[in-house]
GROMACS .gro file of C-alpha atoms in nm:
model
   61
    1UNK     CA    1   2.487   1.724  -1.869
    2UNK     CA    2   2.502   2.071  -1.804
    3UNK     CA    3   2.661   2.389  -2.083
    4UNK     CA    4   2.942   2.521  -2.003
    5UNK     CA    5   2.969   2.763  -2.234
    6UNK     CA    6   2.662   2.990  -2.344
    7UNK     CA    7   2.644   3.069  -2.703
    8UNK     CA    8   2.571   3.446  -2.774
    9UNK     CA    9   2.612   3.453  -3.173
   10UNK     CA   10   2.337   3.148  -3.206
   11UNK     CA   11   2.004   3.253  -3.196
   12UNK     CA   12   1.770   2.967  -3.007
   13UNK     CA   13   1.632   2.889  -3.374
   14UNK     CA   14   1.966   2.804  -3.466
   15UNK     CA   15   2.056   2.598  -3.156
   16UNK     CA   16   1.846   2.262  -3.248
   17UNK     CA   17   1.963   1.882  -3.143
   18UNK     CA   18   1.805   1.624  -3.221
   19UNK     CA   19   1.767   1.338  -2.995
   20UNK     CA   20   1.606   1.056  -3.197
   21UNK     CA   21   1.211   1.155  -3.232
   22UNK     CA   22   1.267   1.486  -3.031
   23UNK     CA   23   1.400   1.771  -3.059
   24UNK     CA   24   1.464   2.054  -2.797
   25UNK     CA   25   1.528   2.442  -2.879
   26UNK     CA   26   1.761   2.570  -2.637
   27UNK     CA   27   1.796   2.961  -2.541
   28UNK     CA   28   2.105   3.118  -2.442
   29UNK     CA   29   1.916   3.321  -2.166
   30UNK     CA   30   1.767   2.945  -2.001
   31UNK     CA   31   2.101   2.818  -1.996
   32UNK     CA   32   2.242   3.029  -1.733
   33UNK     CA   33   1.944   2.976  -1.472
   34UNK     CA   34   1.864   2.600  -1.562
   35UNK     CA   35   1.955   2.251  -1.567
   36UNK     CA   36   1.931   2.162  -1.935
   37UNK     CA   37   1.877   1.782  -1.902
   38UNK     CA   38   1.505   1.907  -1.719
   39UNK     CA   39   1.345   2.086  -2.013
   40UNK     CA   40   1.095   1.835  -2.137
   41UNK     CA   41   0.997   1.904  -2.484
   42UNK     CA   42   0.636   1.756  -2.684
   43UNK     CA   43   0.609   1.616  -3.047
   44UNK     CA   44   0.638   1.823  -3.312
   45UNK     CA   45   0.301   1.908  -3.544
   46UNK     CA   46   0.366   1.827  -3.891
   47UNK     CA   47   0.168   1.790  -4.222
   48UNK     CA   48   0.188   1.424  -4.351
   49UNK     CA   49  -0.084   1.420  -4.604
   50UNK     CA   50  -0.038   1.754  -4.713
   51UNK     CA   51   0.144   1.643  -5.058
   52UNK     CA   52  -0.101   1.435  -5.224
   53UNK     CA   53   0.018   1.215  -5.515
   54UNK     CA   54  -0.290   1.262  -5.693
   55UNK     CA   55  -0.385   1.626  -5.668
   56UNK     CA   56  -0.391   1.645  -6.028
   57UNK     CA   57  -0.659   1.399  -6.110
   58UNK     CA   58  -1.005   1.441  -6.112
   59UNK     CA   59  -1.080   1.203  -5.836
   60UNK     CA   60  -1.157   1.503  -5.567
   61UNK     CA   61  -1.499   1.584  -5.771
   0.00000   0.00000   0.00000
C-alpha cells in the first residue's frame, strides 16, 4: 500500500503508526522515491526498570 498523497504540514515526528509492537516514522521526502510497505523498522529502546517502586527505602545501602 503505497501514499498517495504526501503530507507537507506533518513533520516525520508527527507522522507515527503503529502497527501492533512496531512502529515506523515516515518522511514526506521518502515517500515520493519509495515503496512504503519496504521500510523495515527495529524495536524500540525503552527504560522498563527505570521507575522503581522502592526508591525511597533504604534497601539500596
Amino acid at each position: 500500500m503505497a501514499f498517495c498523497l504526501i503530507p507537507k504540514i506533518l513533520n516525520s515526528v508527527y507522522v507515527v503508526m503503529i502497527f501492533s509492537k512496531m512502529r515506523a516514522v515516515i518522511e514526506a521526502k521518502m515517500a515520493k522515491f519509495t515503496d512504503i510497505k519496504h521500510i523495515i523498522t527495529t524495536k524500540g529502546i525503552r527504560v522498563h526498570y527505570a521507575i522503581r517502586l522502592n526508591f525511597l527505602s533504604d534497601n539500596w545501602q
